[in-house]
Every structure is written in structure tokens, then in C-alpha cells.
Coordinates of C-alpha atoms and ligand atoms in Angstrom, one line a residue:
X5 CA -33.0 -6.7 -9.4
X6 CA -36.2 -4.7 -8.8
X7 CA -36.9 -6.7 -5.6
X8 CA -33.4 -6.1 -4.3
X9 CA -33.7 -2.3 -4.9
X10 CA -37.0 -2.2 -3.2
X11 CA -35.6 -4.2 -0.2
X12 CA -32.8 -1.7 0.0
X13 CA -35.0 1.4 0.1
X14 CA -37.0 0.9 3.3
X15 CA -38.3 4.5 3.3
X16 CA -41.0 4.2 0.7
X17 CA -41.4 7.9 0.3
X18 CA -38.0 7.9 -1.4
X19 CA -38.9 5.4 -4.1
X20 CA -39.7 8.2 -6.7
X21 CA -36.2 9.7 -6.1
X22 CA -34.5 7.0 -8.1
X23 CA -32.9 8.6 -11.1
X24 CA -30.1 8.0 -13.6
X25 CA -26.5 8.9 -12.8
X26 CA -26.6 11.7 -15.4
X27 CA -29.8 13.2 -13.9
X28 CA -28.1 13.2 -10.4
X29 CA -24.9 14.6 -11.9
X30 CA -26.9 17.5 -13.5
X31 CA -27.9 18.7 -10.0
X32 CA -24.3 19.8 -9.2
X33 CA -23.4 23.4 -10.1
X34 CA -20.2 25.1 -11.0
X35 CA -18.5 26.2 -7.7
X36 CA -20.3 23.8 -5.5
X37 CA -18.5 22.5 -2.3
X38 CA -19.3 18.7 -2.5
X39 CA -18.8 16.2 0.3
X40 CA -18.3 12.6 -0.9
X41 CA -18.2 9.3 0.9
X42 CA -15.1 7.1 0.8
X43 CA -12.0 6.3 2.7
X44 CA -8.8 4.7 1.2
X45 CA -10.7 3.6 -2.0
X46 CA -13.5 2.0 0.0
X47 CA -17.2 3.0 0.1
X48 CA -16.8 5.8 -2.3
X49 CA -19.4 7.1 -4.8
X50 CA -18.5 5.9 -8.3
X51 CA -21.3 6.2 -10.9
X52 CA -22.2 9.8 -10.2
X53 CA -18.6 11.0 -10.4
X54 CA -18.2 9.1 -13.7
X55 CA -21.4 10.9 -15.0
X56 CA -19.7 14.3 -13.9
X57 CA -16.7 13.2 -16.0
X58 CA -19.0 12.7 -19.0
X59 CA -20.6 16.0 -18.4
X60 CA -17.3 17.8 -18.3
X61 CA -16.7 16.7 -21.9
X62 CA -19.2 19.3 -23.1
X63 CA -19.3 21.8 -20.2
X64 CA -16.7 23.6 -18.2
X65 CA -17.3 23.5 -14.4
X66 CA -15.3 23.1 -11.2
X67 CA -16.2 21.8 -7.8
X68 CA -14.4 21.4 -4.4
X69 CA -14.3 17.8 -3.2
X70 CA -14.0 16.8 0.5
X71 CA -14.2 13.2 1.7
X72 CA -13.1 10.8 4.4
X73 CA -9.7 10.0 2.8
X74 CA -8.5 8.9 -0.6
X75 CA -10.9 7.6 -3.2
X76 CA -10.7 5.3 -6.1
X77 CA -9.9 6.2 -9.7
X78 CA -13.5 7.6 -10.5
X79 CA -12.7 10.7 -8.5
X80 CA -8.9 10.8 -7.8
X81 CA -8.0 9.9 -11.3
X82 CA -10.8 10.5 -13.8
X83 CA -12.7 13.4 -12.3
X84 CA -9.4 15.1 -11.5
X85 CA -8.0 14.6 -15.0
X86 CA -11.3 15.9 -16.5
X87 CA -10.4 19.2 -14.9
X88 CA -13.5 19.2 -12.6
X89 CA -11.8 19.5 -9.2
X90 CA -10.6 22.9 -8.0
X91 CA -9.7 21.9 -4.5
X92 CA -9.5 18.5 -2.8
X93 CA -9.1 17.5 0.9
X94 CA -8.2 15.9 3.2
X95 CA -6.2 13.0 1.7
X96 CA -5.5 11.4 -1.6
X97 CA -3.4 8.5 -2.8
X98 CA -3.7 8.4 -6.6
X99 CA -0.9 9.1 -9.2
X100 CA -3.5 10.9 -11.3
X101 CA -4.5 13.6 -8.8
X102 CA -1.1 13.7 -7.2
X103 CA 0.5 14.8 -10.6
X104 CA -2.2 17.6 -10.9
X105 CA -1.6 18.7 -7.3
X106 CA 2.2 18.9 -7.9
X107 CA 1.6 20.8 -11.2
X108 CA -0.4 23.4 -9.4
X109 CA -3.6 22.5 -11.2
X110 CA -5.5 21.3 -8.2
X111 CA -5.3 22.8 -4.6
X112 CA -4.9 20.2 -1.9
X113 CA -5.8 20.8 1.8
X114 CA -3.7 18.1 3.6
X115 CA -5.3 17.5 7.0
X116 CA -5.2 15.3 10.1
X117 CA -8.1 13.0 9.3
X118 CA -9.7 13.6 12.8
X119 CA -9.9 17.3 12.1
X120 CA -12.1 17.1 9.0
X121 CA -15.4 16.6 10.9
X122 CA -14.8 19.7 13.1
X123 CA -13.9 21.8 10.2
X124 CA -17.0 20.7 8.2
X125 CA -19.1 21.5 11.3
X126 CA -17.6 25.0 11.3
X127 CA -18.1 25.4 7.5
X128 CA -14.3 26.3 7.2
X129 CA -14.6 25.2 3.5
X130 CA -17.8 27.1 2.9
X131 CA -21.4 25.7 2.9
X132 CA -21.5 22.2 1.6
X133 CA -24.0 22.3 -1.2
X134 CA -24.2 18.5 -2.0
X135 CA -23.2 15.3 -0.5
X136 CA -22.8 12.2 -2.7
X137 CA -22.8 9.2 -0.4
X138 CA -22.6 5.5 -1.3
X139 CA -25.0 3.4 0.8
X140 CA -25.9 -0.2 1.2
X141 CA -29.5 0.5 2.3
X142 CA -31.9 3.2 3.5
X143 CA -33.8 1.5 6.3
X144 CA -37.5 2.0 7.0
X145 CA -36.7 3.8 10.2
X146 CA -34.6 6.4 8.3
X147 CA -31.1 5.2 8.6
X148 CA -28.5 5.4 5.9
X149 CA -26.4 2.3 6.1
X150 CA -22.8 3.0 4.8
X151 CA -20.9 0.3 2.8
X152 CA -17.2 -0.5 3.3
X153 CA -16.3 2.7 5.0
X154 CA -17.9 5.2 7.3
X155 CA -15.3 8.0 7.1
X156 CA -16.8 11.4 7.3
X157 CA -20.3 10.3 6.0
X158 CA -22.2 11.2 9.2
X159 CA -21.0 14.8 9.4
X160 CA -21.2 15.2 5.6
X161 CA -24.8 14.0 5.7
X162 CA -25.5 16.4 8.6
X163 CA -24.0 19.6 7.1
X164 CA -24.7 19.2 3.4
X165 CA -27.8 21.1 2.1
X166 CA -28.7 18.3 -0.3
X167 CA -27.9 14.6 -0.6
X168 CA -27.5 12.3 -3.5
X169 CA -27.3 8.6 -2.5
X170 CA -25.5 6.0 -4.6
X171 CA -27.3 2.8 -3.5
X172 CA -24.8 0.1 -4.2
X173 CA -26.7 -3.1 -4.3
X174 CA -23.5 -5.2 -5.0
X175 CA -22.5 -4.8 -1.4
X176 CA -23.7 -7.7 0.8
X177 CA -26.7 -7.1 3.0
X178 CA -24.6 -8.5 5.8
X179 CA -22.9 -5.1 6.0
X180 CA -25.9 -4.0 8.0
X181 CA -24.9 -4.3 11.6
X182 CA -21.1 -3.8 11.0
X183 CA -21.3 -0.1 11.6
X184 CA -21.4 1.9 14.9
X185 CA -22.4 5.5 14.3
X186 CA -21.6 7.9 17.1
X187 CA -21.4 11.6 16.4
X188 CA -20.1 13.9 19.1
X189 CA -22.0 17.1 19.9
X190 CA -20.6 20.5 19.0
X191 CA -17.4 21.5 20.7
X192 CA -18.2 23.2 24.1
X193 CA -21.4 21.1 24.4
X194 CA -19.7 17.8 24.2
X195 CA -19.7 14.8 26.6
X196 CA -16.8 12.4 26.9
X197 CA -16.8 9.7 24.3
X198 CA -18.0 6.5 26.1
X199 CA -15.6 4.2 24.5
X200 CA -13.3 2.3 26.8
X201 CA -12.6 -0.9 24.8
X202 CA -11.8 -1.4 21.1
X203 CA -14.8 -3.7 20.7
X204 CA -17.4 -1.3 22.4
X205 CA -20.4 -0.3 20.4
X206 CA -21.5 3.2 21.5
X207 CA -23.8 4.4 18.6
X208 CA -26.4 3.5 16.1
X209 CA -26.6 1.0 13.2
X210 CA -26.5 3.7 10.6
X211 CA -26.7 7.5 9.9
X212 CA -30.0 9.1 10.8
X213 CA -30.9 11.3 7.8
X214 CA -33.4 13.9 7.0
X215 CA -35.2 12.4 4.0
X216 CA -36.2 15.8 2.7
X217 CA -32.5 16.5 1.9
X218 CA -32.3 13.4 -0.4
X219 CA -32.7 14.8 -3.9
X220 CA -31.7 11.7 -5.9
X221 CA -31.0 8.0 -5.5
X222 CA -28.7 6.3 -8.1
X223 CA -28.5 2.6 -8.3
X224 CA -24.9 1.3 -8.5
X225 CA -23.3 -2.1 -8.8
X226 CA -19.7 -0.9 -9.0
X227 CA -17.2 -2.7 -6.7
X228 CA -14.6 -0.8 -4.7
X229 CA -11.3 -0.5 -6.4
X230 CA -9.0 -3.1 -4.9
X231 CA -6.1 -2.0 -2.7
X232 CA -2.7 -1.7 -4.5
X233 CA -0.4 -3.0 -1.7
X234 CA 2.7 -4.9 -2.6
X235 CA 3.2 -8.3 -0.9
X236 CA 5.9 -8.5 1.9
X237 CA 9.4 -8.9 0.9
X238 CA 12.6 -10.0 2.8
X239 CA 13.3 -6.4 4.0
X240 CA 9.7 -5.8 5.3
X241 CA 9.8 -9.2 7.0
X242 CA 13.1 -8.2 8.7
X243 CA 11.4 -4.9 9.9
X244 CA 8.5 -6.9 11.2
X245 CA 11.0 -9.1 13.2
X246 CA 12.7 -6.1 14.7
X247 CA 9.3 -4.8 15.8
X248 CA 8.3 -8.0 17.3
X249 CA 11.6 -8.3 19.2
X250 CA 11.0 -4.8 20.4
X251 CA 7.5 -5.7 21.7
X252 CA 9.0 -8.7 23.5
X253 CA 11.5 -6.5 25.2
X254 CA 8.6 -4.2 26.3
X255 CA 7.0 -7.2 27.9
X256 CA 10.2 -8.1 29.7
X257 CA 10.3 -4.5 30.9
X258 CA 6.7 -4.9 32.3
X259 CA 5.3 -2.3 30.1
X260 CA 3.2 -4.6 27.9
X261 CA 1.7 -8.1 28.1
X262 CA 1.4 -10.8 25.4
X263 CA -1.9 -9.2 24.3
X264 CA 0.1 -6.0 23.8
X265 CA -2.3 -3.0 23.3
X266 CA -4.8 -2.2 20.6
X267 CA -2.8 -1.8 17.4
X268 CA -3.1 0.9 14.8
X269 CA -1.4 0.2 11.5
X270 CA -1.2 2.8 8.8
X271 CA -1.7 2.7 5.0
X272 CA 0.8 1.3 2.5
X273 CA 2.7 -1.8 1.7
X274 CA 5.3 -1.5 4.5
X275 CA 2.7 -1.1 7.3
X276 CA 0.7 -4.1 5.9
X277 CA 3.8 -6.2 5.7
X278 CA 4.9 -5.5 9.2
X279 CA 1.4 -6.4 10.5
X280 CA 1.6 -9.7 8.7
X281 CA 4.6 -10.5 10.7
X282 CA 2.4 -11.0 13.8
X283 CA 1.1 -14.2 12.4
X284 CA 4.1 -16.2 13.6
X285 CA 4.7 -14.3 16.8
X286 CA 4.2 -15.1 20.5
X287 CA 1.5 -12.5 20.8
X288 CA -2.1 -13.4 21.1
X289 CA -5.6 -12.2 21.7
X290 CA -4.7 -9.0 19.9
X291 CA -7.0 -6.1 19.1
X292 CA -6.8 -3.7 16.3
X293 CA -8.0 -0.1 16.7
X294 CA -7.1 1.5 13.4
X295 CA -8.5 3.6 10.6
X296 CA -8.1 1.2 7.8
X297 CA -8.2 -2.6 7.9
X298 CA -5.8 -3.9 5.1
X299 CA -5.4 -7.6 4.1
X300 CA -3.1 -8.4 7.0
X301 CA -5.8 -7.8 9.7
X302 CA -8.1 -10.4 8.2
X303 CA -5.2 -12.9 7.7
X304 CA -4.5 -12.4 11.5
X305 CA -8.3 -12.8 12.3
X306 CA -8.2 -16.1 10.3
X307 CA -5.1 -17.2 12.1
X308 CA -6.8 -16.6 15.5
X309 CA -4.3 -13.9 16.4
X310 CA -6.7 -10.9 16.4
X311 CA -9.9 -11.2 18.4
X312 CA -11.4 -7.9 17.3
X313 CA -10.8 -5.1 14.8
X314 CA -12.3 -1.6 14.8
X315 CA -11.7 0.9 12.0
X316 CA -13.4 3.3 9.7
X317 CA -12.8 1.5 6.5
X318 CA -11.9 -1.9 4.9
X319 CA -9.5 -1.8 2.0
X320 CA -8.6 -5.1 0.6
X321 CA -6.9 -6.7 -2.4
X322 CA -9.2 -8.2 -5.0
X323 CA -8.5 -11.8 -3.8
X324 CA -9.0 -11.2 -0.1
X325 CA -11.9 -8.8 -0.7
X326 CA -13.8 -11.7 -2.5
X327 CA -13.2 -14.0 0.4
X328 CA -14.1 -11.5 3.2
X329 CA -17.2 -10.1 1.6
X330 CA -18.6 -13.7 0.6
X331 CA -18.1 -14.7 4.3
X332 CA -18.8 -11.4 6.1
X333 CA -21.1 -13.2 8.6
X334 CA -18.1 -15.0 10.0
X335 CA -16.5 -11.7 10.9
X336 CA -19.6 -9.9 12.1
X337 CA -18.8 -10.3 15.8
X338 CA -15.1 -9.4 15.3
X339 CA -15.5 -6.2 13.4
X340 CA -16.8 -2.7 13.7
X341 CA -16.7 0.3 11.4
X342 CA -16.9 3.8 13.0
X343 CA -16.8 7.4 11.9
X344 CA -13.2 8.6 11.4
X345 CA -14.0 11.3 14.0
X346 CA -14.1 8.4 16.5
X347 CA -11.5 5.9 15.1
X348 CA -8.9 8.7 15.0
X349 CA -10.1 10.6 18.0
X350 CA -7.1 11.8 20.2
X351 CA -9.2 11.2 23.4
X352 CA -9.9 7.6 22.5
X353 CA -6.4 6.9 21.2
X354 CA -4.9 8.1 24.4
X355 CA -7.4 6.3 26.6
X356 CA -7.0 3.0 24.8
X357 CA -3.2 3.4 24.9
X358 CA -2.7 2.3 21.3
X359 CA 0.4 1.0 19.7
X360 CA 0.6 3.0 16.5
X361 CA 2.7 1.9 13.4
X362 CA 2.9 4.3 10.5
X363 CA 5.2 4.6 7.5
X364 CA 7.6 7.5 7.0
X365 CA 9.1 8.6 3.8
X366 CA 12.1 9.7 5.8
X367 CA 13.4 10.7 9.3
X368 CA 16.2 12.8 10.4
X369 CA 19.0 12.2 12.8
X370 CA 17.0 13.8 15.7
X371 CA 13.8 11.9 15.0
X372 CA 11.7 14.3 13.0
X373 CA 9.6 12.5 10.4
X374 CA 8.5 13.5 6.9
X375 CA 5.5 11.4 5.7
X376 CA 4.3 13.5 2.9
X377 CA 6.6 15.7 0.9
X378 CA 9.2 14.2 -1.5
X379 CA 12.4 16.4 -1.3
X380 CA 10.3 18.9 0.6
X381 CA 8.1 20.1 -2.2
X382 CA 6.2 17.3 -4.0
X383 CA 3.1 15.9 -2.3
X384 CA 2.9 12.1 -2.0
X385 CA -0.4 11.2 -0.3
X386 CA -1.0 13.4 2.8
X387 CA -0.5 13.1 6.5
X388 CA -3.7 11.0 6.8
X389 CA -4.3 9.7 10.3
X390 CA -0.6 9.3 11.1
X391 CA -0.5 12.5 13.2
X392 CA -3.8 11.7 15.1
X393 CA -2.2 8.4 16.2
X394 CA 1.5 9.2 16.6
X395 CA 1.0 12.1 19.0
X396 CA -1.6 10.4 21.1
X397 CA -0.6 6.7 21.1
X398 CA 1.2 4.9 23.9
X399 CA 3.9 4.1 21.4
X400 CA 4.3 6.1 18.2
X401 CA 6.3 3.9 15.9
X402 CA 7.5 4.8 12.4
X403 CA 8.7 2.2 9.9
X404 CA 10.6 2.9 6.6
X405 CA 13.2 1.2 4.6
X406 CA 16.5 2.8 5.1
X407 CA 16.8 3.7 1.4
X408 CA 14.5 4.5 -1.5
X409 CA 14.8 4.4 -5.3
X410 CA 17.2 1.5 -5.6
X411 CA 19.6 2.9 -3.0
X412 CA 20.1 6.4 -4.4
X413 CA 18.1 8.0 -1.6
X414 CA 18.8 7.6 2.1
X415 CA 15.7 7.6 4.3
X416 CA 17.7 8.9 7.2
X417 CA 18.8 12.5 6.5
X418 CA 20.5 15.3 8.6
X419 CA 17.3 17.4 8.5
X420 CA 13.9 16.5 7.0
X421 CA 12.9 19.1 4.5
X422 CA 9.3 18.9 5.6
X423 CA 8.1 17.9 9.1
X424 CA 4.8 16.0 9.6
X425 CA 5.8 14.4 12.9
X426 CA 8.1 16.3 15.2
X427 CA 10.8 14.7 17.4
X428 CA 8.3 15.0 20.2
X429 CA 5.8 12.6 18.6
X430 CA 8.2 9.9 17.4
X431 CA 9.0 7.2 20.0
X432 CA 10.5 4.5 17.9
X433 CA 12.0 4.3 14.3
X434 CA 12.4 0.9 12.6
X435 CA 14.1 0.2 9.3
X436 CA 15.4 -3.1 7.9
X437 CA 18.8 -2.1 9.5
X438 CA 17.3 -2.0 13.1
X439 CA 15.4 -0.2 15.8
X440 CA 16.0 3.2 17.4
X441 CA 14.0 3.6 20.6
X442 CA 14.0 7.3 21.2
X443 CA 11.8 7.5 24.3
X444 CA 13.2 9.7 27.0
X445 CA 16.3 10.7 25.1
X446 CA 17.8 14.1 24.5
X447 CA 18.4 15.0 20.8
X448 CA 22.1 14.2 21.0
X449 CA 21.4 10.8 22.6
X450 CA 19.1 9.9 19.7
X451 CA 21.7 10.5 17.0
X452 CA 23.8 7.4 17.4
X453 CA 20.8 5.2 17.7
X454 CA 19.3 6.6 14.5
X455 CA 22.5 6.6 12.5
X456 CA 24.0 3.3 13.8
X457 CA 20.8 1.3 14.0
X458 CA 18.6 2.7 11.3
X459 CA 20.6 4.3 8.4
X460 CA 21.8 2.3 5.5
X461 CA 25.6 1.4 5.7
X462 CA 26.1 3.4 2.4
X463 CA 25.2 6.7 4.1
X464 CA 26.4 6.3 7.7
X465 CA 29.7 8.0 7.1
X466 CA 28.1 11.0 5.5
X467 CA 25.6 11.4 8.3
X468 CA 28.3 11.1 11.0
X469 CA 30.5 13.7 9.2
X470 CA 27.6 16.2 9.1
X471 CA 26.7 15.6 12.8
X472 CA 30.3 15.9 14.0
X473 CA 30.8 19.1 12.0
X474 CA 27.5 20.5 13.3
X475 CA 28.6 19.7 17.0
X476 CA 31.8 21.6 16.3
X477 CA 30.2 24.5 14.5
X478 CA 27.6 25.1 17.2
X479 CA 29.8 24.5 20.2
X480 CA 27.9 21.4 21.0
X481 CA 24.4 23.0 21.1
X482 CA 21.2 21.3 22.2
X483 CA 20.3 20.3 18.6
X484 CA 23.4 20.8 16.4
X485 CA 22.8 21.9 12.8
X486 CA 24.6 23.8 10.1
X487 CA 21.8 25.4 8.2
X488 CA 23.5 25.9 4.9
X489 CA 24.6 22.3 4.9
X490 CA 21.5 20.6 6.4
X491 CA 20.0 19.9 3.0
X492 CA 23.2 19.0 1.1
X493 CA 22.1 15.5 0.5
X494 CA 19.1 16.9 -1.5
X495 CA 21.4 19.2 -3.5
X496 CA 23.5 16.2 -4.4
X497 CA 20.3 14.2 -5.3
X498 CA 19.2 17.0 -7.6
X499 CA 22.7 17.4 -9.2
X500 CA 23.7 13.8 -9.5
X501 CA 20.6 11.6 -9.1
X502 CA 22.0 10.2 -5.9
X503 CA 22.4 11.4 -2.3
X504 CA 25.7 9.5 -2.1
X505 CA 28.9 11.6 -1.9
Ligands
LIG604 N1 12.3 9.9 -0.9 C1 11.6 9.8 -2.1 N2 10.8 8.9 -2.4 C2 10.4 8.0 -1.5 C3 11.2 7.9 -0.2 C4 12.1 9.0 0.0 N3 12.7 9.0 1.2 N4 10.7 6.8 0.6 C5 9.8 6.2 -0.3 N5 9.7 6.9 -1.4 C6 8.8 6.6 -2.5 C7 8.9 5.1 -3.0 O1 10.1 5.0 -3.8 C8 7.6 4.8 -3.6 O2 7.6 5.5 -4.9 P1 6.9 4.8 -6.2 O3 5.4 4.8 -5.8 O4 7.2 5.7 -7.3 O5 7.4 3.4 -6.2 C9 6.7 5.6 -2.7 O6 7.4 6.6 -2.0 C10 5.9 4.7 -1.7 O7 6.9 4.1 -0.9 P2 6.8 2.6 -0.4 O8 8.2 2.3 0.0 O9 6.3 1.8 -1.5 O10 5.9 2.7 0.8 P3 4.4 2.7 1.2 O11 3.5 2.2 0.0 O12 4.3 2.0 2.5 O13 4.0 4.2 1.4 C11 4.1 6.4 2.4 C12 4.8 5.0 2.2 C13 4.9 7.2 3.5 C14 4.0 7.2 1.2 C15 2.6 6.1 3.0 O14 2.7 5.2 4.0 C16 1.9 7.4 3.3 O15 1.3 8.0 2.5 N6 2.0 7.7 4.6 C17 1.3 8.9 5.1 C18 -0.1 8.7 5.5 C19 -0.2 7.8 6.7 O16 0.8 7.5 7.4 N7 -1.3 7.4 7.0 C20 -1.4 6.5 8.2 C21 -2.6 6.5 8.8 S1 -3.6 5.3 7.9

């Protein structure tokens, strides 16, 4: 193991910085703003957070934690439950921290994932005292090589006063060369991002660091927590088929070709299943330009459907993770990991003309989408990158099953109780019932498409009754609503456990 550690610390002046996780954790003080690596459970620091959990057993202290996106259980479950986190941003996806956020014990800043880097640059969250960054290596020429995600690591390494490195020697050395680190200048002094193709490499192999900031290096062998996605079922397969038919009709209309356009697919089981559906499709030589690469992307690369995939993180199930990381060389020329500031950048998304597929919790009859707040109040995960993509993509598509919780909840409602994506950002809605193509339509033209094509049959009558009453009550206004009735399905749910009348 000694030889491996030595080969992973190329900057020899740092050799004496190797300490235990407890020693590194002792550097963090009460009240510190801490930036951590990690994006959707990939590439996150693990052993130093667990040492902080240990420390919290005998000492009361709190820190603010900002990352790329959601982390594994070490932070978003154990550190949160140890009472160490005062405030968290910009995304989470763990039941542990979610419960504490919804109990009011942890503050949560839910942000567009492309915005984090700009806000760190401007010290919106205060000066960042420490960064804790997982790395695969520190090269002799002074680059920090990230592991399975890049996320916000470059900007965190830049703005943090001090850096703790978790050198994870369990990651294969073949990760070196996968990353492409390009960091824009400050706003106002910035050039156009020179990326015109999903496969372009525009930056450097790693994050150039100031070695004097590195206060500790902790050796780790902890693997990433595997993703928790549920395999495709009949309904997600049906949704995939609707989506594929929709793409075929776009080809007939002359708006797309068989290679489609670079695809972004969001987090979660539904988005993964929908992407899986491409395996048996007519489409070929596809490119992926996304933030997270889930299992489906690697299955599509293996099937020869996807030629190239660009993202900021790789989040895989245990089984697929093993296969991919043991054979990473095979994917090296088909893969790039970029900072999330680039993977989610509106300028790049618009230039490449992405097809963006994200999951909604629910949509309303006019096309507004709620991705984050259950019944308007309780945080699920956060907006993540869905807003970066939906607003700027060529096609902003939202998928959701038409019902939730065994059929007691309709995912199509009169008015969403929280809006993440406005009617102006939502081009297409797909459920297992069908597709609503909302492009170019006025609000009242969207209603029949959304109710008839996307709502579950159990709720259609209720939705039509509301809409027709609203048309009458408002004298056929632009977007008819009856405000004291708009949330009556949620009232029913609270009182009876079901939205059904
Ligand atoms: N009302 C209440 N609960 C709902 C619901 C609704 N309308 N729709 C779904 N849910 C619940 C499900 O029952 C499930 O609950 P459980 O965890 O207790 O079983 C949970 O939400 C997740 O739903 P599921 O159907 O399993 O879908 P998913 O795993 O694909 O996740 C989102 C869906 C919306 C939560 C997820 O995609 C997300 O967080 N999106 C926002 C961030 C994003 O889009 N990022 C994309 C860029 S990467």
C-alpha cells in the first residue's frame, strides 16, 4: 500500500501532510463554512466526515456544508443525524437529512446547480474556511485529480482558505485523463466557453492547486455509495415508448435526425428507465451531455447506441459500478467528466441544443411543474440541474407517472403548490398515459392535452370539472383559476388520504 500512496502523491513536499482522519477532522472549527466534494453520491469525502461524526459524540459544534450535489450517507445521513450540519446546499437526496430539513433542524439552500460556483466566487455563503475534497491523485506538476465526480471541486479548491484531501486509493488510476477541468473567469471578464461539441475537451487534466493551502491528506479506501435506482417497470417502459415515438415524429417533422441531439437525463428511477428504452430504438450514434451518468448510459454505450457521454459525475448501481470501474480503459475515449459549472451551463446547453429529460413530482393543467416540494411544503431532493437544463434546452421534457402512492395521488393537478419549472420552461410532459406536446400553445390549448393525454383516468373528471368551473367563473380568462378551489385536491388528500372525490 505504501508504494501506491507514494505514487498517488506526486508533489513530494506534501508527503508529510498525511495524517489520520481524526487529526484532519480536528482542524474544522465550530461555525466553519465547509465545501465538500461530491455529486449524487459520487466522489464525496467519506472518512473525514465520519471522523467528524465521532468527534460530535463528545463535542457540540455545527458547520455549514456546501457541495456539488447530494452526497452519500456519511454526510447526508450520519453527519446530519449527529447534529453537526447547520445549513446545507445546493442539493441532497437522502432520507436522513430530508427528515431533518423538513423538521426545521437543518436549513437547506435549494439552488440551480449551475449557480453554486458563481455564488461561491462571490462569497454569498461567507468565506469558505475549509474544503474537504476526495482525490484520486495529486500529480507532480500540482494537479488534483478528482475521482468519480468533478462537481464544484475546482471552485471550492479555489475559494477555500484551507484544503483537506481525502486521497482515495481504491479508485482506479485509469480515472486520470477522464476529467476536463475548465474554469471560467470572473463574470464581466469572461470569454465564451469554447465548447461546441459534447465530446470537446477544453480544459486541463485536473484542478491546479496551491499546495500551501493543503493542510492535511487522509488516505481512504471507501467506495462510493451505490445508486439506489429501481429497475424499469412496465409503466416506465411505456413512458419510454411514448418518448421514442415523440422523437420519431420530430424526425418526420424535420426537426431532428436519427442521431437526435445531445441528451440530458435527470436523476431518479424514472429518468434512468426512460433512457434504458433507447436500447431497442431506431436512434443511433447518440451523444449524452448530462450532469449525472446513471446505469442506463453505460448500457447504451455497451449496446453501441451512445458514442460519447459528457457529465460531471458517474453514479452507478453496485453491479454496474464494478463492471465499469474494472474496465474503465474501454470507456476512456467515450467519456469526459467536467465541472458542473460547465456541464450545466446555460450558454453551452443552448448552443448544443440539448434534449433534456427530467422527472417531475407533479404538473398542473397549464404545464407548470413541481419537482421538489411534496404538497407544497415538504422538500424532496431539490431542483438540482433540472432548471438549468429545462429552460435552456432545445426540448425541455418532463416525465412522471400519472399517479403516486398507489393511486391515491394524481400527478396532474389544477395548480401545483410549488413551481420549479414554469409553463414557459416546459415543452413536453410524458406520463404512462401519453404525451402532451405543449410547444407554441396558449394555456387553454394545453389543458385538453394535459388532462386527456397525461392524467390518470381516475382523476380526469375531477380535473375537467375544475377547469370548466374556472372558465365560467373567470369569464374565460387567459389562465382560468378559482383560487379558493385550486388546491382542493390537497385538502382532500389531507382529510381522507386520497385526492379522489
Ligand atoms: N406527490 C407526493 N409524492 C410523490 C409524488 C407526488 N405527486 N410523485 C412522486 N412522489 C414520491 C414517490 O411516491 C416516491 O416516494 P418514496 O421515496 O416514499 O417511495 C418519491 O416521490 C420518488 O418518486 P419516484 O416515482 O420513485 O421517482 P424518482 O426516483 O424518479 O424521483 C423526483 C422523482 C422528482 C423526486 C426526482 O427526479 C428529483 O428529485 N427531481 C428533481 C431534481 C432533478 O430533476 N434533477 C435533474 C437533474 S440531474
